[in-house]
Coordinates of C-alpha atoms in Angstrom, one line a residue:
M1 CA 99.9 109.2 113.4
N2 CA 99.0 106.0 115.2
R3 CA 95.5 105.1 114.2
L4 CA 95.2 102.6 117.0
D5 CA 95.8 105.3 119.5
Q6 CA 93.1 107.3 117.8
V7 CA 90.7 104.5 118.2
V8 CA 91.2 104.4 121.8
E9 CA 90.7 108.2 122.1
Y10 CA 87.6 108.1 119.9
K11 CA 86.0 105.0 121.5
N12 CA 83.5 106.9 123.5
F13 CA 82.7 109.4 120.8
K14 CA 79.4 108.1 119.3
Y15 CA 76.1 110.0 118.9
A16 CA 75.1 109.6 115.3
D17 CA 74.2 106.8 112.9
R18 CA 77.7 107.0 111.5
T19 CA 80.9 106.8 113.8
H20 CA 84.4 108.0 114.1
E21 CA 85.2 104.7 115.5
A22 CA 84.3 103.1 112.3
R23 CA 86.4 105.3 110.1
L24 CA 89.4 105.1 112.4
S25 CA 89.2 101.4 113.0
F26 CA 89.3 100.9 109.3
E27 CA 92.2 103.3 108.9
S28 CA 94.1 101.5 111.6
L29 CA 93.4 98.2 109.9
M30 CA 94.7 99.5 106.7
A31 CA 97.8 100.9 108.5
G32 CA 98.7 97.5 109.7
E33 CA 98.6 95.9 106.2
S34 CA 101.8 95.4 104.2
P35 CA 102.5 97.9 101.4
T36 CA 101.2 96.6 98.0
S37 CA 103.9 96.1 95.3
N38 CA 101.8 97.0 92.2
S39 CA 102.1 100.8 92.6
E40 CA 103.3 102.7 89.7
S41 CA 105.3 104.9 92.1
G42 CA 107.4 102.0 93.0
G43 CA 105.7 100.0 95.7
G44 CA 104.1 102.7 97.8
Y45 CA 101.3 101.8 100.3
K46 CA 97.7 101.5 99.4
P47 CA 94.9 99.6 100.9
D48 CA 93.5 96.4 99.3
M49 CA 89.9 96.6 100.7
C50 CA 87.2 99.0 101.8
F51 CA 84.0 98.5 104.0
N52 CA 80.6 99.2 102.5
D53 CA 79.9 101.7 105.4
Y54 CA 83.2 103.6 105.2
F55 CA 81.6 106.7 103.7
T56 CA 80.2 108.5 106.7
G57 CA 78.9 111.6 105.2
D58 CA 75.4 112.7 104.1
V59 CA 74.5 111.8 100.5
A60 CA 72.1 114.9 100.4
D61 CA 75.3 117.1 100.6
L62 CA 77.0 115.5 97.7
K63 CA 77.6 117.8 94.8
E64 CA 80.3 117.6 92.2
G65 CA 83.2 119.9 93.1
R66 CA 82.6 120.2 96.8
Y67 CA 85.5 119.3 99.0
V68 CA 86.5 119.5 102.7
T69 CA 90.0 119.2 104.2
Y70 CA 90.6 118.2 107.8
V71 CA 93.8 118.2 109.7
T72 CA 94.4 115.9 112.8
E73 CA 97.2 116.6 115.2
Y74 CA 98.3 114.0 117.6
R75 CA 101.4 114.4 119.8
G76 CA 102.9 116.8 117.3
R77 CA 102.2 114.7 114.2
K78 CA 99.7 115.8 111.6
T79 CA 97.5 113.9 109.2
T80 CA 95.6 115.8 106.5
T81 CA 92.5 114.1 104.8
K82 CA 90.8 115.8 101.8
T83 CA 87.3 114.5 100.7
T84 CA 86.2 115.5 97.3
V85 CA 83.0 114.9 95.3
V86 CA 84.4 114.2 91.8
G87 CA 81.2 113.3 89.8
K88 CA 78.9 110.4 89.2
D89 CA 79.3 106.8 88.0
A90 CA 75.8 105.8 86.7
D91 CA 73.6 106.5 89.7
N92 CA 76.4 106.5 92.2
W93 CA 78.3 109.4 93.5
C94 CA 82.2 109.3 93.1
V95 CA 83.8 110.5 96.4
E96 CA 87.6 110.8 96.4
E97 CA 89.6 110.8 99.7
W98 CA 93.3 111.4 100.0
T99 CA 95.2 111.0 103.3
E100 CA 98.6 112.5 103.8
G101 CA 100.5 111.4 106.9
D102 CA 102.5 108.3 108.1
K103 CA 101.0 106.6 105.2
S104 CA 99.9 108.6 102.1
Y105 CA 97.2 107.0 99.9
G106 CA 94.0 107.6 98.1
L107 CA 90.5 106.0 98.0
L108 CA 87.8 106.5 95.4
M109 CA 84.4 105.4 96.6
C110 CA 81.2 104.8 94.5
V111 CA 78.5 105.8 96.9
A112 CA 74.9 104.7 96.4
A113 CA 71.8 106.7 97.2
D114 CA 71.6 104.8 100.6
G115 CA 75.2 105.9 101.6
K116 CA 76.7 102.5 101.0
V117 CA 80.0 102.0 99.2
V118 CA 79.3 99.8 96.1
K119 CA 82.6 99.9 94.5
A120 CA 86.0 101.2 95.6
Y121 CA 89.5 102.0 94.1
A122 CA 92.8 102.7 95.8
A123 CA 96.1 104.5 94.8
A124 CA 99.4 105.0 96.4
K125 CA 100.9 108.6 96.4
G126 CA 102.3 109.1 92.9
D127 CA 100.1 106.5 91.2
K128 CA 98.7 107.4 87.7
K129 CA 95.7 105.3 87.8
W130 CA 93.3 103.7 90.3
T131 CA 93.3 100.0 91.3
E132 CA 89.9 98.4 92.0
I133 CA 89.8 96.9 95.5
K134 CA 87.2 94.6 97.2
V135 CA 84.3 96.0 99.3
N136 CA 83.5 94.1 102.5
G137 CA 80.5 94.2 104.8
S138 CA 79.9 96.6 107.6
L139 CA 83.0 97.7 109.6
F140 CA 81.7 98.3 113.2
P141 CA 78.5 97.8 115.1
D142 CA 76.7 100.6 116.9
F143 CA 77.9 101.8 120.2
P144 CA 75.6 103.0 123.2
K145 CA 75.0 106.6 123.1
P146 CA 77.3 108.4 125.6
K147 CA 76.3 111.3 128.0
M148 CA 76.6 114.6 126.4
T149 CA 75.7 118.3 126.6
V150 CA 74.9 120.7 123.6
T151 CA 75.5 124.5 123.7
D152 CA 75.5 127.3 121.2
D153 CA 79.1 128.5 120.4
T154 CA 81.4 130.1 117.8
K155 CA 84.5 128.3 116.6
E156 CA 87.2 129.9 114.5
V157 CA 89.6 127.4 112.5
K158 CA 91.7 127.8 109.5
A159 CA 88.7 127.6 107.2
G160 CA 86.9 130.4 108.8
K161 CA 84.7 131.4 111.7
F162 CA 81.4 129.5 112.2
A163 CA 78.3 129.6 114.4
C164 CA 78.3 126.1 116.0
K165 CA 76.6 123.7 118.3
K166 CA 79.3 122.6 120.7
V167 CA 78.9 119.1 121.9
T168 CA 80.7 117.9 125.1
V169 CA 80.8 114.0 125.2
N170 CA 81.3 112.3 128.6
P171 CA 81.4 115.6 130.5
G172 CA 83.7 115.4 133.6
R173 CA 85.2 111.9 132.6
T174 CA 88.7 111.0 131.5
F175 CA 87.7 110.7 127.8
E176 CA 85.8 114.0 127.6
T177 CA 85.7 115.5 124.1
Y178 CA 84.6 118.7 122.6
S179 CA 83.1 118.9 119.2
W180 CA 81.8 121.8 117.0
F181 CA 79.3 121.4 114.2
S182 CA 77.9 123.9 111.9
S183 CA 75.1 124.1 109.2
E184 CA 77.6 126.1 107.1
V185 CA 79.8 123.1 106.6
W186 CA 78.9 120.3 104.3
K187 CA 78.6 116.9 105.8
L188 CA 81.0 115.1 103.2
R189 CA 83.1 113.3 105.7
D190 CA 80.8 113.0 108.8
K191 CA 77.0 113.0 109.3
Y192 CA 75.6 114.6 112.4
E193 CA 72.3 116.2 113.3
Y194 CA 73.9 119.6 114.1
G195 CA 75.6 120.1 110.7
G196 CA 79.1 119.4 109.4
L197 CA 82.1 119.0 111.6
V198 CA 84.2 122.1 112.3
A199 CA 86.6 120.8 115.0
I200 CA 87.2 118.3 117.6
E201 CA 89.4 118.4 120.8
W202 CA 90.6 115.8 123.2
P203 CA 92.1 117.7 126.1
E204 CA 93.3 114.5 128.0
D205 CA 95.5 113.6 125.1
K206 CA 96.2 117.1 123.8
S207 CA 94.8 116.1 120.4
K208 CA 92.6 117.9 118.0
M209 CA 91.1 117.9 114.5
W210 CA 89.9 120.9 112.6
L211 CA 88.5 122.1 109.2
E212 CA 91.4 123.3 107.3
A213 CA 89.6 124.3 104.0
K214 CA 86.5 123.8 102.0
G215 CA 85.3 124.8 98.5
E216 CA 83.3 124.0 95.4
D217 CA 86.0 123.8 92.8
G218 CA 87.4 120.4 93.7
R219 CA 88.7 118.1 90.9
A220 CA 89.5 114.4 90.5
T221 CA 93.2 113.8 91.3
I222 CA 93.2 110.5 89.1
E223 CA 90.5 110.1 86.5
V224 CA 88.4 106.9 86.4
K225 CA 86.4 105.7 83.4
K226 CA 82.6 106.3 84.3
K227 CA 79.7 104.3 82.9

């Protein structure tokens, strides 16, 4: 999936203190980098940096074992991202995120109480251990809040059927988007006042993202030594 195309589609999607633009801009930056050569899987891709505001979830919802899996479909191509809370490192939460798509890789973030990433690791698909990577400053500035409407709705996705708040962003405009949020979904990947993300649809580009699965029995894919 072309992350730069996603950034274009998401550029007007901003109505919380954390943004899809930030996440997708970061992923597009990573997708443009050269594959690393120190992967144990034989040179597979993995990022060499992370931004300190890359974690866009709610620290209050972090609990060991919780996970959410989202699937994004864009022009017939799918990307799957699984976010799992795998424990704590001192006072910081350890959040593992694996992406499967055009590029498959993992990130392990140590998230402080204020939601900032203070340490990060990366792995290519097939790696047996994490590689510590640098953490840079904020990824993206805030955007103006777009016009939107909020209504009660029900949304059924692969993970189940949820009572939701449906948010229509930029109603009547070219980049109109529909999003569904529910208090029944943990905010591990995105943080919004209406609850965790259930689904997003971009009718203009025939793209969508949905909650594929969630649970409380998630485990670390690659172990890391904790302090």
